[in-house]
mmCIF file of N, CA and C in Angstrom:
data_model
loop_
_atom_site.group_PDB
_atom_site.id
_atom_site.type_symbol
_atom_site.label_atom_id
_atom_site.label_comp_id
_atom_site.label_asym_id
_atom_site.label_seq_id
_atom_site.Cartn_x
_atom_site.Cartn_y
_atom_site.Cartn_z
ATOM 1 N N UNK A 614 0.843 -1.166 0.000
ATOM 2 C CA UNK A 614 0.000 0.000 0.000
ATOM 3 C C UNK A 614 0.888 1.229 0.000
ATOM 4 N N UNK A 615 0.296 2.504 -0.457
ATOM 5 C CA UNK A 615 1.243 3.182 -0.535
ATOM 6 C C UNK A 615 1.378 4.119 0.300
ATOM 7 N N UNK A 616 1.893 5.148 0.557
ATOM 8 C CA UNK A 616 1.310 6.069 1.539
ATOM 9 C C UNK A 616 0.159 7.238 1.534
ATOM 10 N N UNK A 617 -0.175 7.441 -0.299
ATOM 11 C CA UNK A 617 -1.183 7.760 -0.201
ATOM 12 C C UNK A 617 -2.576 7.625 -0.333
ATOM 13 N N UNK A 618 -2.280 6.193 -0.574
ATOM 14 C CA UNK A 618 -3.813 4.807 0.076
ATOM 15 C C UNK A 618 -3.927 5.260 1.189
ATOM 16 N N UNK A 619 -3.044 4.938 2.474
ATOM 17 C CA UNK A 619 -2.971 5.091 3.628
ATOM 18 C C UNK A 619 -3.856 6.464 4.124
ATOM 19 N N UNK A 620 -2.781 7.749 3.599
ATOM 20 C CA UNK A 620 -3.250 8.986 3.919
ATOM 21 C C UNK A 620 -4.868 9.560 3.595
ATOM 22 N N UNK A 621 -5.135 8.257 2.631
ATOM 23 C CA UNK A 621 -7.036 8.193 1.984
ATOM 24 C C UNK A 621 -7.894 7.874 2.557
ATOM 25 N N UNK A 622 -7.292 6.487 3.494
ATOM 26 C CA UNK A 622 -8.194 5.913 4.400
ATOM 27 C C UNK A 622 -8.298 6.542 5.723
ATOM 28 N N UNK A 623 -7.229 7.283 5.990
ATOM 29 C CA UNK A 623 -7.241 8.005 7.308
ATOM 30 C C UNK A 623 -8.259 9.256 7.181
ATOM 31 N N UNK A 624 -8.337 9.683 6.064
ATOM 32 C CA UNK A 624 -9.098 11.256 5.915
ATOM 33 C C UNK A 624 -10.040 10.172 5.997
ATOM 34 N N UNK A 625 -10.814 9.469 5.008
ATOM 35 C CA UNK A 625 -12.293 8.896 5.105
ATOM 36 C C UNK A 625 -12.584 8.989 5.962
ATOM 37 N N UNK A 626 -11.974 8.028 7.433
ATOM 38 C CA UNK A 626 -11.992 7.770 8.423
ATOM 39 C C UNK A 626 -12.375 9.249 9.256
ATOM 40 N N UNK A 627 -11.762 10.182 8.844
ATOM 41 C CA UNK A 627 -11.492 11.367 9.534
ATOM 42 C C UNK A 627 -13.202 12.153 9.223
ATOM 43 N N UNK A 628 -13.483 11.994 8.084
ATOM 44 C CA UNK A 628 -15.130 12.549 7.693
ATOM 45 C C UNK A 628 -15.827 12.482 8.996
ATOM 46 N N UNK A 629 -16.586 13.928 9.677
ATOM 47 C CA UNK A 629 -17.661 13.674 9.988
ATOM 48 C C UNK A 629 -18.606 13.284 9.331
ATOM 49 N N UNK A 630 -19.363 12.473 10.472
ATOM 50 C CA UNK A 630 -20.376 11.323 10.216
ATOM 51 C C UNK A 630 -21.916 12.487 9.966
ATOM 52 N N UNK A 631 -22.545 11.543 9.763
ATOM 53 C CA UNK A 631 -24.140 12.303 8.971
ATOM 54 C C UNK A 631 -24.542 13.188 10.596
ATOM 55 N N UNK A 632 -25.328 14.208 10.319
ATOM 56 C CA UNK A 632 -25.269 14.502 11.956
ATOM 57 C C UNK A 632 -26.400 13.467 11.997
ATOM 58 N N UNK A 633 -26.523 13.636 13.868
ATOM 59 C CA UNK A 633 -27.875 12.966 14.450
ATOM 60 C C UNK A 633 -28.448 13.865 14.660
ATOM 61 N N UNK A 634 -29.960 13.343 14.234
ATOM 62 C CA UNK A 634 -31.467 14.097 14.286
ATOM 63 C C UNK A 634 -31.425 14.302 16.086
ATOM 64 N N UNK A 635 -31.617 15.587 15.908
ATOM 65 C CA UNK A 635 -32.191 16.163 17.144
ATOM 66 C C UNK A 635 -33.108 15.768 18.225
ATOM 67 N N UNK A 636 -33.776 15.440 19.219
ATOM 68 C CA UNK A 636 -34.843 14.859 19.245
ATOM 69 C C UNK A 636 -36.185 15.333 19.353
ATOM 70 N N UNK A 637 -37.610 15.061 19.576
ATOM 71 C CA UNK A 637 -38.274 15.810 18.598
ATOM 72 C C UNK A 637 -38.434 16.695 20.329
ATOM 73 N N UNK A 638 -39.173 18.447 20.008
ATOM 74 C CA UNK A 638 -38.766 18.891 21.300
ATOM 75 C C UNK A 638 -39.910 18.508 21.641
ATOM 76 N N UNK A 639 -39.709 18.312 22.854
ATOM 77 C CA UNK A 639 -41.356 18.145 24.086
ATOM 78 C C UNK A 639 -42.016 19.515 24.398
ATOM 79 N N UNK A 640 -43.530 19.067 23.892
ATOM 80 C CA UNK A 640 -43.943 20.222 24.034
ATOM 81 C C UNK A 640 -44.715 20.218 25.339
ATOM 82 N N UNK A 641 -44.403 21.518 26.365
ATOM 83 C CA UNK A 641 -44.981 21.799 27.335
ATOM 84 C C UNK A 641 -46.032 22.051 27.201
ATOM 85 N N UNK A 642 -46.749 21.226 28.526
ATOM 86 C CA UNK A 642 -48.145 21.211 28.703
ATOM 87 C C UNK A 642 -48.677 22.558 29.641
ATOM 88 N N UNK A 643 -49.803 23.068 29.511
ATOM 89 C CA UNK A 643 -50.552 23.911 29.885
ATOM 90 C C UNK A 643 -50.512 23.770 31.657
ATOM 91 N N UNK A 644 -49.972 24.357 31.908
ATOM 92 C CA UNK A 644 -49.697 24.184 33.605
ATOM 93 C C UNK A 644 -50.973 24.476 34.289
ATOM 94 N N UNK A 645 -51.231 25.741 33.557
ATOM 95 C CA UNK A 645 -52.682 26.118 34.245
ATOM 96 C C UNK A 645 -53.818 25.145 34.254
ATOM 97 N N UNK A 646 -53.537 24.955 32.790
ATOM 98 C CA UNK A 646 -54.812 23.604 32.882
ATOM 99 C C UNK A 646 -55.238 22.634 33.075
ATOM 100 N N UNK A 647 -53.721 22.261 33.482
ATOM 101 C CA UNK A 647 -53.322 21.039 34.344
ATOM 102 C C UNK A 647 -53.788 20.965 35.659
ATOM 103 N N UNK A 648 -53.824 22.428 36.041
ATOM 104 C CA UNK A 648 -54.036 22.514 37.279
ATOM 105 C C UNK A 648 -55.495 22.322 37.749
ATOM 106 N N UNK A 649 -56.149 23.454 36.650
ATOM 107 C CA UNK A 649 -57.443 23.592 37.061
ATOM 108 C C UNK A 649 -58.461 22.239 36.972
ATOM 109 N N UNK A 650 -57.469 20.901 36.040
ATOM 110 C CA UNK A 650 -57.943 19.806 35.708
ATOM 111 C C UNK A 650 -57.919 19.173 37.052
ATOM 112 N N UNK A 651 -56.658 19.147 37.538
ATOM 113 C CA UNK A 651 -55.949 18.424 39.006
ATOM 114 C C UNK A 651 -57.368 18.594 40.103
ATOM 115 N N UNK A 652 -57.651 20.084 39.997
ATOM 116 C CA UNK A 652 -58.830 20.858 41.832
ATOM 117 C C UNK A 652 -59.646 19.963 40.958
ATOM 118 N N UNK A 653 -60.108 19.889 39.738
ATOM 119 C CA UNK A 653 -61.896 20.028 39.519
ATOM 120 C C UNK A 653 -61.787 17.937 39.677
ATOM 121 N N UNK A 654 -60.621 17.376 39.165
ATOM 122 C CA UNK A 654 -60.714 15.784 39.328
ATOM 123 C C UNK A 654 -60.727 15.470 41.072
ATOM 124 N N UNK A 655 -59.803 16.316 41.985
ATOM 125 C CA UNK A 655 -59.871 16.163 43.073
ATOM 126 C C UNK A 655 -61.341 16.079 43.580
ATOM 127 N N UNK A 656 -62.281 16.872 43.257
ATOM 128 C CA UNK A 656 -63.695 16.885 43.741
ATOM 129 C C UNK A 656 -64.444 15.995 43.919
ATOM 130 N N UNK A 657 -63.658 15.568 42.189
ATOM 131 C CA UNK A 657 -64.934 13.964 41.893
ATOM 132 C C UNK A 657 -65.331 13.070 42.274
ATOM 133 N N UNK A 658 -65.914 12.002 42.843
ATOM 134 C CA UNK A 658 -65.532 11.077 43.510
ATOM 135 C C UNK A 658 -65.267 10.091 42.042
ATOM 136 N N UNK A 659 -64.771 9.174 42.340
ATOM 137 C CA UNK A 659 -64.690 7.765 41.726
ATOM 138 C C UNK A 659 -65.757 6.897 41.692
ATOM 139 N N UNK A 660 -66.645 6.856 40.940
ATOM 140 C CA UNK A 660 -67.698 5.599 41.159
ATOM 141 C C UNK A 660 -67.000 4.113 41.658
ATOM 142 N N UNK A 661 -66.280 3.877 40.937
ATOM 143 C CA UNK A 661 -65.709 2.393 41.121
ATOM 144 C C UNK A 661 -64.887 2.252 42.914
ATOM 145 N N UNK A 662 -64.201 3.510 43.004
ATOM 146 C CA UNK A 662 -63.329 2.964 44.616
ATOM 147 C C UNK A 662 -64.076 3.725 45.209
ATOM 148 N N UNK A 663 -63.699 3.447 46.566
ATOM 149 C CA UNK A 663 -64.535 3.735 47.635
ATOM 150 C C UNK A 663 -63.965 5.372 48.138
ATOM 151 N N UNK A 664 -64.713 6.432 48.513
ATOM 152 C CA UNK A 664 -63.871 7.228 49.039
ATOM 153 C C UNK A 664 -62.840 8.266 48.234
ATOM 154 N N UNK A 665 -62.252 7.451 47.180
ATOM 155 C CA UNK A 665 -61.353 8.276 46.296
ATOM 156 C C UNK A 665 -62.020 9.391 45.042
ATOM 157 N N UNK A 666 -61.208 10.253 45.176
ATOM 158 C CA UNK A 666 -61.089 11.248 43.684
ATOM 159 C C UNK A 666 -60.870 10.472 42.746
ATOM 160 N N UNK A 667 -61.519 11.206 41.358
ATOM 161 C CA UNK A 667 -61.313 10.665 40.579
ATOM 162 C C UNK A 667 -59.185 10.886 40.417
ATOM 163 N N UNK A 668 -58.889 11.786 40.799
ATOM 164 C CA UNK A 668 -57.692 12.250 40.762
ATOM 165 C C UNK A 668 -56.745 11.357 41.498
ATOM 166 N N UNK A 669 -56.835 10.696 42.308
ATOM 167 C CA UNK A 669 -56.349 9.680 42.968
ATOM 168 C C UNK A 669 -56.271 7.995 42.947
ATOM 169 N N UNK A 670 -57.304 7.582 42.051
ATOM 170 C CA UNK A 670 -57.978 6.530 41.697
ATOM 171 C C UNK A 670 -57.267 5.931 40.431
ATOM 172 N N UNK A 671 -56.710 4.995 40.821
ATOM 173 C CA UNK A 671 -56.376 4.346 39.729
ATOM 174 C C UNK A 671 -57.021 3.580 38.647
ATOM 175 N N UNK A 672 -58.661 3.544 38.955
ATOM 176 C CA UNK A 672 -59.435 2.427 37.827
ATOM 177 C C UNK A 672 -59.287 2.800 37.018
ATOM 178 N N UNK A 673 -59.849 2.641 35.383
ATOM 179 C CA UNK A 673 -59.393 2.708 34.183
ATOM 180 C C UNK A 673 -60.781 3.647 33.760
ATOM 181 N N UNK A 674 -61.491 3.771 34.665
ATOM 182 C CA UNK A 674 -63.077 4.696 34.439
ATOM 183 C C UNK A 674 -62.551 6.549 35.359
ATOM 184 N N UNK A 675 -61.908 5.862 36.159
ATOM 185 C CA UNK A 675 -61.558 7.322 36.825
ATOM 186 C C UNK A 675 -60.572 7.660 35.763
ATOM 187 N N UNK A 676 -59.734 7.036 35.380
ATOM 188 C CA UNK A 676 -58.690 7.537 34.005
ATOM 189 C C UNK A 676 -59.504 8.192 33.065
ATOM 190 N N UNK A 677 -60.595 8.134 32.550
ATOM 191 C CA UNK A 677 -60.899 8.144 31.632
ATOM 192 C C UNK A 677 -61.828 9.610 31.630
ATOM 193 N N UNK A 678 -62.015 9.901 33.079
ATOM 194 C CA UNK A 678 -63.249 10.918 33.724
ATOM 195 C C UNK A 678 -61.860 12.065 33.837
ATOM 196 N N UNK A 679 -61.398 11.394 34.146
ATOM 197 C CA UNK A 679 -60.125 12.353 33.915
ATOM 198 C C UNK A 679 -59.835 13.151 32.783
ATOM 199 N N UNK A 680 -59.872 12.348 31.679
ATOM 200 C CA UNK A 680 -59.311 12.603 30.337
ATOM 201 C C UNK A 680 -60.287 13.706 29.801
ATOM 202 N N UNK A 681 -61.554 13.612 30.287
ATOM 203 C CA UNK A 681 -63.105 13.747 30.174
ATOM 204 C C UNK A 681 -63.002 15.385 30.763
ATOM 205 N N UNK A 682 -62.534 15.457 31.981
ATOM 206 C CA UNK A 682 -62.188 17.047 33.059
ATOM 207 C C UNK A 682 -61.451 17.604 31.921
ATOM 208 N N UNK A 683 -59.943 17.040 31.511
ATOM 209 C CA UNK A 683 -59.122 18.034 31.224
ATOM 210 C C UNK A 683 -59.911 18.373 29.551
ATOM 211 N N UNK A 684 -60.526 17.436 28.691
ATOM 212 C CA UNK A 684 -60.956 17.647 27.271
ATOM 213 C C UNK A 684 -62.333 18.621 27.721
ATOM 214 N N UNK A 685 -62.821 19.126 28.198
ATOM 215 C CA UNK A 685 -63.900 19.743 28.938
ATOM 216 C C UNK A 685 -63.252 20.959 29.061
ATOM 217 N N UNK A 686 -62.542 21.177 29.470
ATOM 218 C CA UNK A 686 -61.586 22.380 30.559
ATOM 219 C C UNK A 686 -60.781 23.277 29.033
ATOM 220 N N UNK A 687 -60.402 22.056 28.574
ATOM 221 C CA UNK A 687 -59.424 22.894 27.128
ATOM 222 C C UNK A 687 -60.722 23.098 25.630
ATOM 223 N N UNK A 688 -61.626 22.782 26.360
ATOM 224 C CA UNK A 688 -62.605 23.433 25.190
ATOM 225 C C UNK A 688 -63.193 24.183 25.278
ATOM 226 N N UNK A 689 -62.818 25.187 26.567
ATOM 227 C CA UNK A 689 -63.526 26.667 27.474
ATOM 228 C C UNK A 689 -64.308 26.369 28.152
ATOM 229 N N UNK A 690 -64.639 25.174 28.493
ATOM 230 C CA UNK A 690 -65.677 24.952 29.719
ATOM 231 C C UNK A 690 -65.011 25.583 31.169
ATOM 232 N N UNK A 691 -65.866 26.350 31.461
ATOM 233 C CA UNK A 691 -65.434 26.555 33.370
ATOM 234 C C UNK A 691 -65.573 25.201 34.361
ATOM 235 N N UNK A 692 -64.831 25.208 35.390
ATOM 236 C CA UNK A 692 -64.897 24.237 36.192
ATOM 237 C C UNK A 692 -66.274 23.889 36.751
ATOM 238 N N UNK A 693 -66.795 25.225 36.793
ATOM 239 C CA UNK A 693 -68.325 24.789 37.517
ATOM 240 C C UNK A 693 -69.044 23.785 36.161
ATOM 241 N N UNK A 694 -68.846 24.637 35.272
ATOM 242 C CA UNK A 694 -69.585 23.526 34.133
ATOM 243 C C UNK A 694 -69.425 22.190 33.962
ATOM 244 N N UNK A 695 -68.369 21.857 33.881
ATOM 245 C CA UNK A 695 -67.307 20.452 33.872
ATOM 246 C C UNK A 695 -68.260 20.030 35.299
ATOM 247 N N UNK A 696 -68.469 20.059 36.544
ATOM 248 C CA UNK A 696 -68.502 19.547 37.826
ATOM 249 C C UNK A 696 -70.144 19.656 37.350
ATOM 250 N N UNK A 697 -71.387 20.371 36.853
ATOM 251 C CA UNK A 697 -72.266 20.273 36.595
ATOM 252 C C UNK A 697 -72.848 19.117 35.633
ATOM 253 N N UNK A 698 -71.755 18.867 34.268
ATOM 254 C CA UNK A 698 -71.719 17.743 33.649
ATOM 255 C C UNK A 698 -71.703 16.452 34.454
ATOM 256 N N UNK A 699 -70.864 15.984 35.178
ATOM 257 C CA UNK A 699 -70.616 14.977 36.117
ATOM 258 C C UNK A 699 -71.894 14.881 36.818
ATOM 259 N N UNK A 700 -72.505 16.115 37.413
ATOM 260 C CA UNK A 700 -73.556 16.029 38.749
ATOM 261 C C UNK A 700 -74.608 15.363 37.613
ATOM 262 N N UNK A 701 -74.754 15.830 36.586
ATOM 263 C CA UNK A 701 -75.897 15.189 35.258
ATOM 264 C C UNK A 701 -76.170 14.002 35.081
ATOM 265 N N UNK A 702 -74.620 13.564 34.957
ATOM 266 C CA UNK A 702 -74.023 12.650 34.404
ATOM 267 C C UNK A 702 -74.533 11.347 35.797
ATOM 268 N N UNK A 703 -73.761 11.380 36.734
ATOM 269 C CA UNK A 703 -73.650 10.679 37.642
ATOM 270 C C UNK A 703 -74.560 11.006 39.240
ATOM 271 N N UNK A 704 -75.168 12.140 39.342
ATOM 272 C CA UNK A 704 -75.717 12.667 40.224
ATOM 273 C C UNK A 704 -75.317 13.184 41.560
ATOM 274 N N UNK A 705 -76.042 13.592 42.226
ATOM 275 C CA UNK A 705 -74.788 14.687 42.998
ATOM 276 C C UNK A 705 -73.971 13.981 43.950
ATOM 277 N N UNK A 706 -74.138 12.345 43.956
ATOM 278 C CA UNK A 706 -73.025 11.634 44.663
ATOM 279 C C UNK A 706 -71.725 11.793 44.060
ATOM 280 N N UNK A 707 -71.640 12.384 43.050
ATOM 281 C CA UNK A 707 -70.160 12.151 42.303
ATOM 282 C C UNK A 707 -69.807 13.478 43.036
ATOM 283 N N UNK A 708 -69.963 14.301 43.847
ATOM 284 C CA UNK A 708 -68.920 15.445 43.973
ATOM 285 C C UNK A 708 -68.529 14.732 45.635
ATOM 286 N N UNK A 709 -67.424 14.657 45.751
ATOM 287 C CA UNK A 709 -66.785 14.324 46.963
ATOM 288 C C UNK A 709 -67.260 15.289 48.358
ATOM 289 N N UNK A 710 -67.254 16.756 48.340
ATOM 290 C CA UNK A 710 -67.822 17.791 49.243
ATOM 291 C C UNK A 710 -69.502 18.350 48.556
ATOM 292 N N UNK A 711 -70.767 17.778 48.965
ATOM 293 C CA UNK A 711 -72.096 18.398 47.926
ATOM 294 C C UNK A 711 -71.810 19.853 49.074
ATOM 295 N N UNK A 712 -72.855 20.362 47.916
ATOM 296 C CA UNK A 712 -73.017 21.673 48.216
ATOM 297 C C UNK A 712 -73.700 22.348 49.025
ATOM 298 N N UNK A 713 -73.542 23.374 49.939
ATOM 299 C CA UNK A 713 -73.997 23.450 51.208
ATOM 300 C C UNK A 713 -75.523 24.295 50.873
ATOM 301 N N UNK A 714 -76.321 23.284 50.017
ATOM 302 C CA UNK A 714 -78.071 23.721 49.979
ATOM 303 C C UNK A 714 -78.863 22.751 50.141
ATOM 304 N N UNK A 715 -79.921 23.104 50.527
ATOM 305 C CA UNK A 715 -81.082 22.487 50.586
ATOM 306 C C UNK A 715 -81.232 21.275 51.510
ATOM 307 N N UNK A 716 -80.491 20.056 51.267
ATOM 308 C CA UNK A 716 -80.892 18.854 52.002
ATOM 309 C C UNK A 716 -78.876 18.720 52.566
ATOM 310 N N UNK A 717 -78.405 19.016 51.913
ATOM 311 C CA UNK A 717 -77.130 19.120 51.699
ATOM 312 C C UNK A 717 -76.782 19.757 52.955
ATOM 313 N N UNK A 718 -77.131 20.399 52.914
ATOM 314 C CA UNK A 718 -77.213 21.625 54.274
ATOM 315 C C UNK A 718 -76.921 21.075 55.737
ATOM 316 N N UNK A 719 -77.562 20.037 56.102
ATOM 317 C CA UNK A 719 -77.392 19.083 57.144
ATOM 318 C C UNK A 719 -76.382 18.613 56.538
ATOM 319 N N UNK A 720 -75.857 18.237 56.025
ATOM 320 C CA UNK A 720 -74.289 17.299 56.504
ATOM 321 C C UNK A 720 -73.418 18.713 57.066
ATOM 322 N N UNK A 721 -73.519 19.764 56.421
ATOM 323 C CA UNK A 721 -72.494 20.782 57.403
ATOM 324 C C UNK A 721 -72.945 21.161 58.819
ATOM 325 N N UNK A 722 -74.478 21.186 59.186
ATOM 326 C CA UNK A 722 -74.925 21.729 60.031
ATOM 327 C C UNK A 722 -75.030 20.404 61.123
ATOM 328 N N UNK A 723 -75.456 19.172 60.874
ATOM 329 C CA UNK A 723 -75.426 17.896 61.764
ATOM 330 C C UNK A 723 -74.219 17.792 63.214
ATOM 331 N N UNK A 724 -72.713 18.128 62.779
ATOM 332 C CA UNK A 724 -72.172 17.905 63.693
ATOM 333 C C UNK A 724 -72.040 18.856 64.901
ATOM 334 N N UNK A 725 -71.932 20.335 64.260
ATOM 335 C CA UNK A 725 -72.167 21.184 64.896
ATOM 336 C C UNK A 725 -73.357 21.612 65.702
ATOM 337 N N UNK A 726 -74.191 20.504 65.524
ATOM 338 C CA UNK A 726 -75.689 20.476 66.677
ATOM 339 C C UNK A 726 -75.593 19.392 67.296
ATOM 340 N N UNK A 727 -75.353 17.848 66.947
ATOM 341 C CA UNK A 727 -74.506 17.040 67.781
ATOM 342 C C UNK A 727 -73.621 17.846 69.156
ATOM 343 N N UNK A 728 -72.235 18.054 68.302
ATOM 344 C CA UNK A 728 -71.254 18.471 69.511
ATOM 345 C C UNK A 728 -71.938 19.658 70.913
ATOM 346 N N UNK A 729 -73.229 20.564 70.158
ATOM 347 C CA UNK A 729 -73.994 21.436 70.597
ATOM 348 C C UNK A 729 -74.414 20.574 72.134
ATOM 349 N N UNK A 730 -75.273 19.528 71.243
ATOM 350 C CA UNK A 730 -76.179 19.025 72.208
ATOM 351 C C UNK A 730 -75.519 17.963 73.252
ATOM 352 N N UNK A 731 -74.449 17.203 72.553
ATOM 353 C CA UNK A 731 -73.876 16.763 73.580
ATOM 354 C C UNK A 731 -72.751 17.447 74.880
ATOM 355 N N UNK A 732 -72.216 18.902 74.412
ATOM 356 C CA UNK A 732 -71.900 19.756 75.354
ATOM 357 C C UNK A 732 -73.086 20.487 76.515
ATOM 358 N N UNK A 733 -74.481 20.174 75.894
ATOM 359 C CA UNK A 733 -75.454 20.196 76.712
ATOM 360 C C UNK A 733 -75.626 19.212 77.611
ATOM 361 N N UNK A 734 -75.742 17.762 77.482
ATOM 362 C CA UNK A 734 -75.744 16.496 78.187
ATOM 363 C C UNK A 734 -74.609 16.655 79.076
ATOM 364 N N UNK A 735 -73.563 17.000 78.754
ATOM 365 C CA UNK A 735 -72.332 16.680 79.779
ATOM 366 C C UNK A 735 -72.475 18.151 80.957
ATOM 367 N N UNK A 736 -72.722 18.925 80.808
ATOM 368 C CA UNK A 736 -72.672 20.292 81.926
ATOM 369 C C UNK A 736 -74.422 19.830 82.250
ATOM 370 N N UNK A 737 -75.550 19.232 82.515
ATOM 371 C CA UNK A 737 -76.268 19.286 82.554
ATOM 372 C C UNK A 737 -76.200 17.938 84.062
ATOM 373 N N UNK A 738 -75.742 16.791 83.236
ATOM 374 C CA UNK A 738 -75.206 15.684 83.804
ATOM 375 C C UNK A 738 -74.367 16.153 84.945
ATOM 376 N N UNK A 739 -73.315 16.617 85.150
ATOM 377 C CA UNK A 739 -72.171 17.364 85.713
ATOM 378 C C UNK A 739 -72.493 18.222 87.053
ATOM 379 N N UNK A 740 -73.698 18.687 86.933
ATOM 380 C CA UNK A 740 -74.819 19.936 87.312
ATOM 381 C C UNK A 740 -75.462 18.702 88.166
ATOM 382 N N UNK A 741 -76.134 18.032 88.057
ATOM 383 C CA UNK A 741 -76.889 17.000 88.708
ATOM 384 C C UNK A 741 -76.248 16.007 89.404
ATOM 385 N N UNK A 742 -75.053 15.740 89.509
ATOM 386 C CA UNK A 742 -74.376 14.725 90.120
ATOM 387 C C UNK A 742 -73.307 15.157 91.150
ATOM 388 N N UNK A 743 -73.000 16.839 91.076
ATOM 389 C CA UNK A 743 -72.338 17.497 91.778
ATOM 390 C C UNK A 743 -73.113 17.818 93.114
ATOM 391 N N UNK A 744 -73.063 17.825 94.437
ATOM 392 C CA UNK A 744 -73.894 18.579 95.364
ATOM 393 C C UNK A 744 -72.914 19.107 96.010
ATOM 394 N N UNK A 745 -73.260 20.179 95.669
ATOM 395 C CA UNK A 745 -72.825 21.697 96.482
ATOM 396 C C UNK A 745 -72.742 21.737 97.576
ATOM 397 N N UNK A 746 -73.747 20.935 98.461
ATOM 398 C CA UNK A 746 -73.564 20.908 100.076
ATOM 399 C C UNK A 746 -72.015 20.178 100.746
ATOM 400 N N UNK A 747 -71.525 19.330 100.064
ATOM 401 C CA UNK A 747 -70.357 18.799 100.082
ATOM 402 C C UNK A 747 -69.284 19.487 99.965
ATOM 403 N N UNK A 748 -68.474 19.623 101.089
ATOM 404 C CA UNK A 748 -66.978 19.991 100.918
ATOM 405 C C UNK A 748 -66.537 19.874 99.967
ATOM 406 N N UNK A 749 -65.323 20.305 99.315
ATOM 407 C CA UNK A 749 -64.554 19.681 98.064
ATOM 408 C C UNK A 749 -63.659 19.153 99.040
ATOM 409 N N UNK A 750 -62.507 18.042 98.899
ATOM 410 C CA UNK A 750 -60.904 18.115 99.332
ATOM 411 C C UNK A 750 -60.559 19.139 99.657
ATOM 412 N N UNK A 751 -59.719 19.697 100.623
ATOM 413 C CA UNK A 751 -59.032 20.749 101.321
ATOM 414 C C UNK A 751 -59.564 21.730 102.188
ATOM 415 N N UNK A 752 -61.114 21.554 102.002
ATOM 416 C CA UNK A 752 -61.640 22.468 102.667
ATOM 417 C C UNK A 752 -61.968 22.471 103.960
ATOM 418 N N UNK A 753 -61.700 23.028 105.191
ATOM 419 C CA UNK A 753 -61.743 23.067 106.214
ATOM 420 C C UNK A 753 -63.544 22.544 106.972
ATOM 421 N N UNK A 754 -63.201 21.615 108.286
ATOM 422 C CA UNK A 754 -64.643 20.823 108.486
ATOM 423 C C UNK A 754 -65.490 22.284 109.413
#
C-alpha cells in the first residue's frame, strides 16, 4: 500500500459522520390547565373505589373521567360547568364535598348540633351529680 492509500483511508476515516437528528422537542403542557384539571378531578368522587377522587384513583373509568375534566376544561368549559356535567351525568353523589343547599345543608350543620347538644348532656349531667352541700378536698370541716 502506498502512503497515499494510507493517507485516503485516514481522511475517510477522519469525515464527519451524517449529523444525528435532534430529538423531537417536548412540548410543554398547559400548567394552568393542568391545574385547574388536578382541583376540579380532586372533587370527583370515583364511582368504582370507595372514598377516592377521581384524581387519585387508579381504575381505568376514573382515568378516563379524567381525560373527560381536562378535554372539557381545554374546550372553554369553566370548572363549575365540567362539575355540573358529572352532577348530570352521575348525580350529585359524584362530587366528593355536595353543596352546602337544601338537604345538603345538614351534613355541614349535623355535627355542629350534635357536639352542641352533647356539650349540653355533659354540663347538665355534671350539674346534677355534683352537690354543692359537700366539701370539696381541702376544705376546712
Amino acid at each position: 500500500m502506498s502512503m497515499w492509500t494510507v493517507l485516503a483511508l485516514v481522511a475517510a476515516l477522519q469525515q464527519p459522520r451524517a449529523p444525528v437528528p435532534a430529538p423531537a422537542p417536548i412540548i410543554a403542557r398547559d400548567s394552568t390547565l393542568d391545574r385547574v384539571a388536578r382541583e376540579v378531578s380532586s372533587g370527583l368522587r370515583c364511582p368504582v373505589c370507595q372514598g377516592l377522587s377521581i384524581q387519585d384513583s387508579p381504575a381505568d373509568l376514573a382515568v378516563e373521567m379524567k381525560h373527560l375534566v381536562r378535554e372539557q376544561l381545554a374546550q372553554g368549559r369553566t370548572p363549575d360547568q365540567v362539575r355540573a356535567y358529572f352532577i348530570e351525568k352521575y348525580g350529585e353523589w359524584v362530587l366528593l364535598e355536595p353543596e352546602p343547599q337544601g338537604f345538603n345543608l345538614l351534613v355541614y350543620a349535623l355535627p355542629l348540633l350534635l357536639l352542641t347538644a352533647g356539650g349540653y348532656v355533659v354540663v347538665r349531667f355534671v350539674r346534677r351529680h355534683v352537690d354543692p352541700g359537700v366539701p370539696s378536698a381541702g376544705q376546712g370541716r
